[in-house]
Structures are given as C-alpha cells and as structure tokens.
Amino acid sequence: MQNTSTTERNREGSTGGIITIQTTRFGKISIHKRRIINFPEGILGFPDEKRFVILEHKPGSPFCWLQSVTSPDLAFVMMSPILIKSDYIDTLPASERRLLKGEQAKNFAVFAFVTIPKGRVQDMTVNLLGPIVIDAEKKIGRQLVLANSTYQTRHPVFVETD
Amino acid sequence: MLVLTRKVDESITIGTNITVTVLEIRGNQVRLGIDAPRETSVHRTEIYKAIVEENIKAAKTATDLDGLPKELGALKK
C-alpha cells in the first residue's frame, strides 16, 4: 500500500477481488480488481493518476467514464473517436495502427476525452489529438500524443448542418 | 536553463541514454534526431501542453452528463 498524505485519496476495501472505491459522481462503487486499468505514465497533466476504471454512462450511450480509482473527484467523459471520424484508426501513426488493426486488435480499444462547456452540452468537443489507447487484455492504458496530425484537441462533436 | 551551441551532426547527451542530434538547419527551422529509450515519451512541447490543458479542462467539465443525448444522432449532426 502506498502511503499518501492526501485526505481525498481512497482507501480501498478489498474482499474476494472486489474492491470498493469512492467516487464523487457515482458514490461508492464495487468493482472487480480485474477491471482496473493501469496507466503507467499517468494521464497528461495528472502524472500521479495511474489507476482507473471504465464506467458505462447509460446503457446504449456513446459516452463512458474513466474514473480514477485513487481520486474520488477525478473522472473523464470518453467516447470512441471512430464515431466522429470513421477512419480515425487509419490516420494514427503506423505503430499504433498496428496495435489497433493487427492480430491483437480485439484486445485494444481507443477512446477520446470529451470536454463539455458548462451548460452547453451541444458545444461539447472531443480531443482527437490525445487519444486514450487501452490494452484490455493486459489492462494497460496510455494517452497518445499524435505528432504530424491535423486533428485538434477541441474537435466539435456536433456540427450544425442547417 | 543550460544553453549549448551545436553544429549540424553534433549532439548532446541527456542522462545516460538520451541523445539529441542536430540533423539539419534550414532558415529558422532546425531538424533534431532524438534517441531515447522506448519508455521515454518525446513530444512537441506545444502539442503536449495543449493536451495537458485540455485534459485538465475535460476533468473539470465532466460534471453532469444529464441532458446529453442518449444517441449521438439525437442531436443535430
């Protein structure tokens, strides 16, 4: 167990592989340890946040949450960038593309963080420049920083067509 | 900040296993070659900063998803 001085941080209770984590948005939730995804490098801007769990938003919703296991108040809204750009994976650097399209592709998932301007849900943007790639088999996640990309950190999710 | 002057094909070594080589200088652009261990991430600073900033913003704004459409198609698209 790591020693930490932050009072905000969770103390995980564990029984039979099920751990209880405290979250600000979802209250106390019980998850199996196997669902924890390790981010060895943390999330950019949050280098100490190395353990997360993916939570469904609502059944059928395109959105999900990346909830920190250690900080109750830290969670990101995510969605699949493929819903925004159907050829997104084809535009990734070769090394990442191989992971996501190769033989092991079924083990990998790619997400993008969503930013929601307060009170203006329809103006939400998605960060296509820093996708989150998760190896579901090894339970390892990483945020990529795409080089030589025309993608933006604030790509509009909804485009007016009228 | 440590300031060093280098010519084309000269390099600097950072720590024991990171080498930055000046490959080409053309006008006001410099091409650098970076040798670093796989686990060391190397980014263009402005892109890195943009993503850090956006992550912080995303974390702050991830407060309430009520009012979000269940399906993306439910909003004008």
PDB file of C-alpha atoms in Angstrom:
ATOM      1  CA  MET A   1       0.000   0.000   0.000  1.00  0.00           C
ATOM      2  CA  GLN A   2       1.310   3.395  -0.881  1.00  0.00           C
ATOM      3  CA  ASN A   3       1.475   5.946   1.802  1.00  0.00           C
ATOM      4  CA  THR A   4      -0.226   9.144   0.893  1.00  0.00           C
ATOM      5  CA  SER A   5      -0.871  12.353   2.689  1.00  0.00           C
ATOM      6  CA  THR A   6      -3.833  13.442   0.606  1.00  0.00           C
ATOM      7  CA  THR A   7      -7.043  13.059   2.533  1.00  0.00           C
ATOM      8  CA  GLU A   8      -9.014  12.954  -0.707  1.00  0.00           C
ATOM      9  CA  ARG A   9      -7.494   9.680  -1.708  1.00  0.00           C
ATOM     10  CA  ASN A  10      -9.329   6.415  -1.480  1.00  0.00           C
ATOM     11  CA  ARG A  11      -8.571   3.656   0.879  1.00  0.00           C
ATOM     12  CA  GLU A  12      -9.644   0.594  -0.971  1.00  0.00           C
ATOM     13  CA  GLY A  13     -11.504  -2.080   0.870  1.00  0.00           C
ATOM     14  CA  SER A  14     -10.965  -5.492  -0.671  1.00  0.00           C
ATOM     15  CA  THR A  15     -12.791  -8.773  -0.382  1.00  0.00           C
ATOM     16  CA  GLY A  16     -12.509 -11.624  -2.863  1.00  0.00           C
ATOM     17  CA  GLY A  17     -11.089  -9.487  -5.622  1.00  0.00           C
ATOM     18  CA  ILE A  18     -13.925  -7.000  -5.287  1.00  0.00           C
ATOM     19  CA  ILE A  19     -12.827  -3.571  -4.219  1.00  0.00           C
ATOM     20  CA  THR A  20     -14.904  -0.629  -3.176  1.00  0.00           C
ATOM     21  CA  ILE A  21     -13.928   2.750  -4.484  1.00  0.00           C
ATOM     22  CA  GLN A  22     -15.295   6.106  -3.500  1.00  0.00           C
ATOM     23  CA  THR A  23     -16.386   8.415  -6.299  1.00  0.00           C
ATOM     24  CA  THR A  24     -17.777  11.919  -6.177  1.00  0.00           C
ATOM     25  CA  ARG A  25     -20.140  11.408  -9.092  1.00  0.00           C
ATOM     26  CA  PHE A  26     -21.270   7.826  -8.636  1.00  0.00           C
ATOM     27  CA  GLY A  27     -20.988   7.347  -4.894  1.00  0.00           C
ATOM     28  CA  LYS A  28     -19.426   4.187  -3.551  1.00  0.00           C
ATOM     29  CA  ILE A  29     -18.969   1.553  -6.229  1.00  0.00           C
ATOM     30  CA  SER A  30     -17.822  -2.034  -6.044  1.00  0.00           C
ATOM     31  CA  ILE A  31     -15.767  -3.370  -8.896  1.00  0.00           C
ATOM     32  CA  HIS A  32     -13.639  -6.398  -9.520  1.00  0.00           C
ATOM     33  CA  LYS A  33      -9.918  -5.717  -9.311  1.00  0.00           C
ATOM     34  CA  ARG A  34      -9.564  -7.097 -12.815  1.00  0.00           C
ATOM     35  CA  ARG A  35     -11.396  -4.069 -14.159  1.00  0.00           C
ATOM     36  CA  ILE A  36      -8.698  -1.689 -13.017  1.00  0.00           C
ATOM     37  CA  ILE A  37      -6.685  -0.268 -15.887  1.00  0.00           C
ATOM     38  CA  ASN A  38      -3.142   0.833 -15.145  1.00  0.00           C
ATOM     39  CA  PHE A  39      -1.748   3.934 -16.764  1.00  0.00           C
ATOM     40  CA  PRO A  40       1.988   3.612 -16.075  1.00  0.00           C
ATOM     41  CA  GLU A  41       2.632   7.161 -17.288  1.00  0.00           C
ATOM     42  CA  GLY A  42      -0.498   8.593 -15.747  1.00  0.00           C
ATOM     43  CA  ILE A  43      -2.707  10.895 -17.762  1.00  0.00           C
ATOM     44  CA  LEU A  44      -1.071  14.011 -19.180  1.00  0.00           C
ATOM     45  CA  GLY A  45      -1.488  16.726 -16.581  1.00  0.00           C
ATOM     46  CA  PHE A  46      -2.252  14.067 -13.961  1.00  0.00           C
ATOM     47  CA  PRO A  47       1.023  12.153 -13.741  1.00  0.00           C
ATOM     48  CA  ASP A  48       0.198  10.554 -10.389  1.00  0.00           C
ATOM     49  CA  GLU A  49      -3.110   9.117 -11.543  1.00  0.00           C
ATOM     50  CA  LYS A  50      -2.175   5.645 -12.635  1.00  0.00           C
ATOM     51  CA  ARG A  51      -5.257   3.543 -11.931  1.00  0.00           C
ATOM     52  CA  PHE A  52      -8.653   3.958 -13.499  1.00  0.00           C
ATOM     53  CA  VAL A  53     -11.817   2.065 -14.184  1.00  0.00           C
ATOM     54  CA  ILE A  54     -14.164   2.475 -17.133  1.00  0.00           C
ATOM     55  CA  LEU A  55     -17.789   3.002 -16.168  1.00  0.00           C
ATOM     56  CA  GLU A  56     -20.693   2.874 -18.536  1.00  0.00           C
ATOM     57  CA  HIS A  57     -22.688   6.098 -18.723  1.00  0.00           C
ATOM     58  CA  LYS A  58     -26.115   4.704 -19.562  1.00  0.00           C
ATOM     59  CA  PRO A  59     -26.973   1.573 -21.478  1.00  0.00           C
ATOM     60  CA  GLY A  60     -26.644   2.337 -25.158  1.00  0.00           C
ATOM     61  CA  SER A  61     -24.919   5.666 -24.571  1.00  0.00           C
ATOM     62  CA  PRO A  62     -21.929   6.523 -26.771  1.00  0.00           C
ATOM     63  CA  PHE A  63     -20.301   8.028 -23.679  1.00  0.00           C
ATOM     64  CA  CYS A  64     -18.474   6.344 -20.849  1.00  0.00           C
ATOM     65  CA  TRP A  65     -16.415   7.478 -17.880  1.00  0.00           C
ATOM     66  CA  LEU A  66     -12.801   6.976 -16.988  1.00  0.00           C
ATOM     67  CA  GLN A  67     -12.950   7.151 -13.218  1.00  0.00           C
ATOM     68  CA  SER A  68      -9.807   7.407 -11.112  1.00  0.00           C
ATOM     69  CA  VAL A  69      -9.517   4.640  -8.536  1.00  0.00           C
ATOM     70  CA  THR A  70      -7.463   6.844  -6.230  1.00  0.00           C
ATOM     71  CA  SER A  71      -9.110  10.269  -6.521  1.00  0.00           C
ATOM     72  CA  PRO A  72     -12.883  10.238  -5.989  1.00  0.00           C
ATOM     73  CA  ASP A  73     -13.390  13.513  -7.826  1.00  0.00           C
ATOM     74  CA  LEU A  74     -11.348  12.740 -10.929  1.00  0.00           C
ATOM     75  CA  ALA A  75     -13.226  11.349 -13.895  1.00  0.00           C
ATOM     76  CA  PHE A  76     -13.220  11.979 -17.605  1.00  0.00           C
ATOM     77  CA  VAL A  77     -16.018  11.566 -20.109  1.00  0.00           C
ATOM     78  CA  MET A  78     -14.889   9.500 -23.066  1.00  0.00           C
ATOM     79  CA  MET A  79     -16.279   8.372 -26.369  1.00  0.00           C
ATOM     80  CA  SER A  80     -14.993   6.452 -29.325  1.00  0.00           C
ATOM     81  CA  PRO A  81     -13.257   8.764 -31.817  1.00  0.00           C
ATOM     82  CA  ILE A  82     -14.428   6.397 -34.526  1.00  0.00           C
ATOM     83  CA  LEU A  83     -17.929   7.801 -34.040  1.00  0.00           C
ATOM     84  CA  ILE A  84     -16.543  11.183 -35.057  1.00  0.00           C
ATOM     85  CA  LYS A  85     -14.097  10.068 -37.736  1.00  0.00           C
ATOM     86  CA  SER A  86     -14.837   6.640 -39.113  1.00  0.00           C
ATOM     87  CA  ASP A  87     -11.280   6.319 -40.474  1.00  0.00           C
ATOM     88  CA  TYR A  88      -9.673   7.512 -37.234  1.00  0.00           C
ATOM     89  CA  ILE A  89      -7.578   4.403 -36.685  1.00  0.00           C
ATOM     90  CA  ASP A  90      -6.243   4.544 -40.245  1.00  0.00           C
ATOM     91  CA  THR A  91      -4.926   8.019 -39.531  1.00  0.00           C
ATOM     92  CA  LEU A  92      -2.932   7.021 -36.455  1.00  0.00           C
ATOM     93  CA  PRO A  93       0.851   6.586 -36.579  1.00  0.00           C
ATOM     94  CA  ALA A  94       1.886   3.216 -38.009  1.00  0.00           C
ATOM     95  CA  SER A  95       2.995   1.804 -34.659  1.00  0.00           C
ATOM     96  CA  GLU A  96      -0.354   2.467 -33.005  1.00  0.00           C
ATOM     97  CA  ARG A  97      -2.284   1.435 -36.078  1.00  0.00           C
ATOM     98  CA  ARG A  98      -0.599  -1.934 -35.985  1.00  0.00           C
ATOM     99  CA  LEU A  99      -1.813  -2.425 -32.437  1.00  0.00           C
ATOM    100  CA  LEU A 100      -5.334  -1.407 -33.260  1.00  0.00           C
ATOM    101  CA  LYS A 101      -5.678  -3.181 -36.569  1.00  0.00           C
ATOM    102  CA  GLY A 102      -3.341  -6.135 -36.173  1.00  0.00           C
ATOM    103  CA  GLU A 103      -3.993  -9.619 -34.927  1.00  0.00           C
ATOM    104  CA  GLN A 104      -4.342  -8.427 -31.372  1.00  0.00           C
ATOM    105  CA  ALA A 105      -6.724  -5.637 -32.324  1.00  0.00           C
ATOM    106  CA  LYS A 106      -9.581  -7.254 -30.453  1.00  0.00           C
ATOM    107  CA  ASN A 107      -7.663  -6.602 -27.248  1.00  0.00           C
ATOM    108  CA  PHE A 108      -7.323  -2.900 -27.870  1.00  0.00           C
ATOM    109  CA  ALA A 109      -9.768  -0.078 -27.545  1.00  0.00           C
ATOM    110  CA  VAL A 110      -9.364   3.571 -28.391  1.00  0.00           C
ATOM    111  CA  PHE A 111     -11.195   6.442 -26.709  1.00  0.00           C
ATOM    112  CA  ALA A 112     -11.062  10.220 -26.759  1.00  0.00           C
ATOM    113  CA  PHE A 113     -11.731  12.618 -23.899  1.00  0.00           C
ATOM    114  CA  VAL A 114     -14.758  14.846 -24.159  1.00  0.00           C
ATOM    115  CA  THR A 115     -14.847  18.433 -22.891  1.00  0.00           C
ATOM    116  CA  ILE A 116     -18.289  19.841 -22.129  1.00  0.00           C
ATOM    117  CA  PRO A 117     -18.652  23.628 -21.828  1.00  0.00           C
ATOM    118  CA  LYS A 118     -20.779  24.385 -18.795  1.00  0.00           C
ATOM    119  CA  GLY A 119     -24.460  24.452 -19.706  1.00  0.00           C
ATOM    120  CA  ARG A 120     -23.727  23.966 -23.390  1.00  0.00           C
ATOM    121  CA  VAL A 121     -23.777  20.242 -23.939  1.00  0.00           C
ATOM    122  CA  GLN A 122     -24.291  20.728 -27.663  1.00  0.00           C
ATOM    123  CA  ASP A 123     -20.940  22.531 -27.867  1.00  0.00           C
ATOM    124  CA  MET A 124     -19.005  19.607 -26.488  1.00  0.00           C
ATOM    125  CA  THR A 125     -15.673  18.861 -28.098  1.00  0.00           C
ATOM    126  CA  VAL A 126     -13.581  15.750 -28.325  1.00  0.00           C
ATOM    127  CA  ASN A 127      -9.798  15.555 -28.062  1.00  0.00           C
ATOM    128  CA  LEU A 128      -8.717  13.722 -31.198  1.00  0.00           C
ATOM    129  CA  LEU A 129      -5.074  14.710 -30.758  1.00  0.00           C
ATOM    130  CA  GLY A 130      -4.568  12.852 -27.493  1.00  0.00           C
ATOM    131  CA  PRO A 131      -6.464   9.565 -27.754  1.00  0.00           C
ATOM    132  CA  ILE A 132      -6.535   7.007 -24.961  1.00  0.00           C
ATOM    133  CA  VAL A 133      -5.471   3.556 -26.057  1.00  0.00           C
ATOM    134  CA  ILE A 134      -6.303   0.655 -23.775  1.00  0.00           C
ATOM    135  CA  ASP A 135      -4.950  -2.869 -23.908  1.00  0.00           C
ATOM    136  CA  ALA A 136      -7.942  -4.672 -22.473  1.00  0.00           C
ATOM    137  CA  GLU A 137      -6.022  -7.920 -22.120  1.00  0.00           C
ATOM    138  CA  LYS A 138      -3.103  -6.520 -20.151  1.00  0.00           C
ATOM    139  CA  LYS A 139      -5.246  -3.785 -18.572  1.00  0.00           C
ATOM    140  CA  ILE A 140      -2.796  -1.088 -19.557  1.00  0.00           C
ATOM    141  CA  GLY A 141      -3.749   2.328 -20.841  1.00  0.00           C
ATOM    142  CA  ARG A 142      -1.820   5.194 -22.346  1.00  0.00           C
ATOM    143  CA  GLN A 143      -2.605   8.609 -23.703  1.00  0.00           C
ATOM    144  CA  LEU A 144      -1.012   9.137 -27.087  1.00  0.00           C
ATOM    145  CA  VAL A 145       0.190  12.489 -28.326  1.00  0.00           C
ATOM    146  CA  LEU A 146      -0.222  12.416 -32.068  1.00  0.00           C
ATOM    147  CA  ALA A 147       2.589  14.057 -33.989  1.00  0.00           C
ATOM    148  CA  ASN A 148       2.176  15.385 -37.520  1.00  0.00           C
ATOM    149  CA  SER A 149      -1.568  15.280 -37.117  1.00  0.00           C
ATOM    150  CA  THR A 150      -4.205  17.694 -38.330  1.00  0.00           C
ATOM    151  CA  TYR A 151      -6.506  16.670 -35.508  1.00  0.00           C
ATOM    152  CA  GLN A 152      -7.354  19.131 -32.767  1.00  0.00           C
ATOM    153  CA  THR A 153      -7.745  18.906 -29.028  1.00  0.00           C
ATOM    154  CA  ARG A 154     -11.178  20.517 -29.456  1.00  0.00           C
ATOM    155  CA  HIS A 155     -12.942  18.852 -32.314  1.00  0.00           C
ATOM    156  CA  PRO A 156     -16.681  19.641 -32.224  1.00  0.00           C
ATOM    157  CA  VAL A 157     -18.832  16.572 -31.642  1.00  0.00           C
ATOM    158  CA  PHE A 158     -21.931  18.074 -33.203  1.00  0.00           C
ATOM    159  CA  VAL A 159     -21.786  20.004 -36.436  1.00  0.00           C
ATOM    160  CA  GLU A 160     -24.625  22.262 -37.451  1.00  0.00           C
ATOM    161  CA  THR A 161     -25.915  21.379 -40.864  1.00  0.00           C
ATOM    162  CA  ASP A 162     -28.724  23.913 -41.278  1.00  0.00           C
TER     163      ASP A 162
ATOM    164  CA  MET B   1      18.454  26.949 -18.456  1.00  0.00           C
ATOM    165  CA  LEU B   2      21.601  25.355 -19.776  1.00  0.00           C
ATOM    166  CA  VAL B   3      22.493  26.798 -23.164  1.00  0.00           C
ATOM    167  CA  LEU B   4      24.795  24.911 -25.535  1.00  0.00           C
ATOM    168  CA  THR B   5      25.875  25.728 -29.063  1.00  0.00           C
ATOM    169  CA  ARG B   6      25.937  22.856 -31.551  1.00  0.00           C
ATOM    170  CA  LYS B   7      26.611  22.443 -35.263  1.00  0.00           C
ATOM    171  CA  VAL B   8      24.941  20.112 -37.724  1.00  0.00           C
ATOM    172  CA  ASP B   9      25.709  16.463 -36.908  1.00  0.00           C
ATOM    173  CA  GLU B  10      26.721  17.375 -33.390  1.00  0.00           C
ATOM    174  CA  SER B  11      24.643  16.159 -30.496  1.00  0.00           C
ATOM    175  CA  ILE B  12      24.035  16.417 -26.803  1.00  0.00           C
ATOM    176  CA  THR B  13      23.517  13.583 -24.379  1.00  0.00           C
ATOM    177  CA  ILE B  14      20.944  13.837 -21.614  1.00  0.00           C
ATOM    178  CA  GLY B  15      21.355  11.419 -18.753  1.00  0.00           C
ATOM    179  CA  THR B  16      22.897   8.170 -19.862  1.00  0.00           C
ATOM    180  CA  ASN B  17      20.613   7.142 -22.683  1.00  0.00           C
ATOM    181  CA  ILE B  18      19.064  10.139 -24.417  1.00  0.00           C
ATOM    182  CA  THR B  19      20.849  11.760 -27.349  1.00  0.00           C
ATOM    183  CA  VAL B  20      19.608  14.736 -29.323  1.00  0.00           C
ATOM    184  CA  THR B  21      21.374  15.339 -32.641  1.00  0.00           C
ATOM    185  CA  VAL B  22      21.108  18.410 -34.850  1.00  0.00           C
ATOM    186  CA  LEU B  23      20.371  16.922 -38.277  1.00  0.00           C
ATOM    187  CA  GLU B  24      19.723  19.957 -40.390  1.00  0.00           C
ATOM    188  CA  ILE B  25      19.405  23.723 -40.123  1.00  0.00           C
ATOM    189  CA  ARG B  26      17.368  25.447 -42.763  1.00  0.00           C
ATOM    190  CA  GLY B  27      16.441  29.085 -42.277  1.00  0.00           C
ATOM    191  CA  ASN B  28      14.716  29.329 -38.922  1.00  0.00           C
ATOM    192  CA  GLN B  29      13.996  25.625 -38.707  1.00  0.00           C
ATOM    193  CA  VAL B  30      16.092  23.005 -37.009  1.00  0.00           C
ATOM    194  CA  ARG B  31      15.625  19.264 -37.506  1.00  0.00           C
ATOM    195  CA  LEU B  32      16.504  17.211 -34.489  1.00  0.00           C
ATOM    196  CA  GLY B  33      17.042  13.499 -34.177  1.00  0.00           C
ATOM    197  CA  ILE B  34      16.212  12.065 -30.777  1.00  0.00           C
ATOM    198  CA  ASP B  35      17.402   8.728 -29.485  1.00  0.00           C
ATOM    199  CA  ALA B  36      15.664   7.808 -26.270  1.00  0.00           C
ATOM    200  CA  PRO B  37      14.504   4.630 -24.552  1.00  0.00           C
ATOM    201  CA  ARG B  38      11.066   3.432 -25.617  1.00  0.00           C
ATOM    202  CA  GLU B  39       9.529   4.284 -22.283  1.00  0.00           C
ATOM    203  CA  THR B  40      10.633   7.911 -22.550  1.00  0.00           C
ATOM    204  CA  SER B  41       7.958   9.861 -24.320  1.00  0.00           C
ATOM    205  CA  VAL B  42       9.095  12.656 -26.597  1.00  0.00           C
ATOM    206  CA  HIS B  43       6.613  15.303 -27.692  1.00  0.00           C
ATOM    207  CA  ARG B  44       6.496  18.632 -29.416  1.00  0.00           C
ATOM    208  CA  THR B  45       6.044  20.892 -26.425  1.00  0.00           C
ATOM    209  CA  GLU B  46       3.119  22.927 -27.732  1.00  0.00           C
ATOM    210  CA  ILE B  47       1.138  19.795 -28.566  1.00  0.00           C
ATOM    211  CA  TYR B  48       1.977  18.253 -25.222  1.00  0.00           C
ATOM    212  CA  LYS B  49       0.869  21.404 -23.415  1.00  0.00           C
ATOM    213  CA  ALA B  50      -2.344  21.627 -25.433  1.00  0.00           C
ATOM    214  CA  ILE B  51      -3.260  18.091 -24.408  1.00  0.00           C
ATOM    215  CA  VAL B  52      -2.383  18.691 -20.754  1.00  0.00           C
ATOM    216  CA  GLU B  53      -4.565  21.805 -20.772  1.00  0.00           C
ATOM    217  CA  GLU B  54      -7.430  20.044 -22.486  1.00  0.00           C
ATOM    218  CA  ASN B  55      -7.228  17.113 -20.064  1.00  0.00           C
ATOM    219  CA  ILE B  56      -7.466  19.487 -17.115  1.00  0.00           C
ATOM    220  CA  LYS B  57     -10.422  21.206 -18.730  1.00  0.00           C
ATOM    221  CA  ALA B  58     -12.075  17.889 -19.560  1.00  0.00           C
ATOM    222  CA  ALA B  59     -11.682  16.739 -15.948  1.00  0.00           C
ATOM    223  CA  LYS B  60     -13.197  19.983 -14.651  1.00  0.00           C
ATOM    224  CA  THR B  61     -16.143  19.945 -17.005  1.00  0.00           C
ATOM    225  CA  ALA B  62     -17.001  16.291 -16.560  1.00  0.00           C
ATOM    226  CA  THR B  63     -19.634  17.195 -14.028  1.00  0.00           C
ATOM    227  CA  ASP B  64     -23.016  16.469 -15.395  1.00  0.00           C
ATOM    228  CA  LEU B  65     -23.977  14.340 -18.312  1.00  0.00           C
ATOM    229  CA  ASP B  66     -27.693  14.815 -17.821  1.00  0.00           C
ATOM    230  CA  GLY B  67     -29.058  16.430 -20.897  1.00  0.00           C
ATOM    231  CA  LEU B  68     -26.642  14.519 -23.036  1.00  0.00           C
ATOM    232  CA  PRO B  69     -28.344  12.737 -25.865  1.00  0.00           C
ATOM    233  CA  LYS B  70     -28.572   9.002 -25.398  1.00  0.00           C
ATOM    234  CA  GLU B  71     -27.667   8.556 -29.008  1.00  0.00           C
ATOM    235  CA  LEU B  72     -25.413  10.911 -30.871  1.00  0.00           C
ATOM    236  CA  GLY B  73     -27.906  11.034 -33.701  1.00  0.00           C
ATOM    237  CA  ALA B  74     -30.448  12.562 -31.361  1.00  0.00           C
ATOM    238  CA  LEU B  75     -28.807  15.944 -31.751  1.00  0.00           C
ATOM    239  CA  LYS B  76     -28.253  17.778 -34.969  1.00  0.00           C
ATOM    240  CA  LYS B  77     -25.241  16.222 -36.503  1.00  0.00           C
TER     241      LYS B  77
END
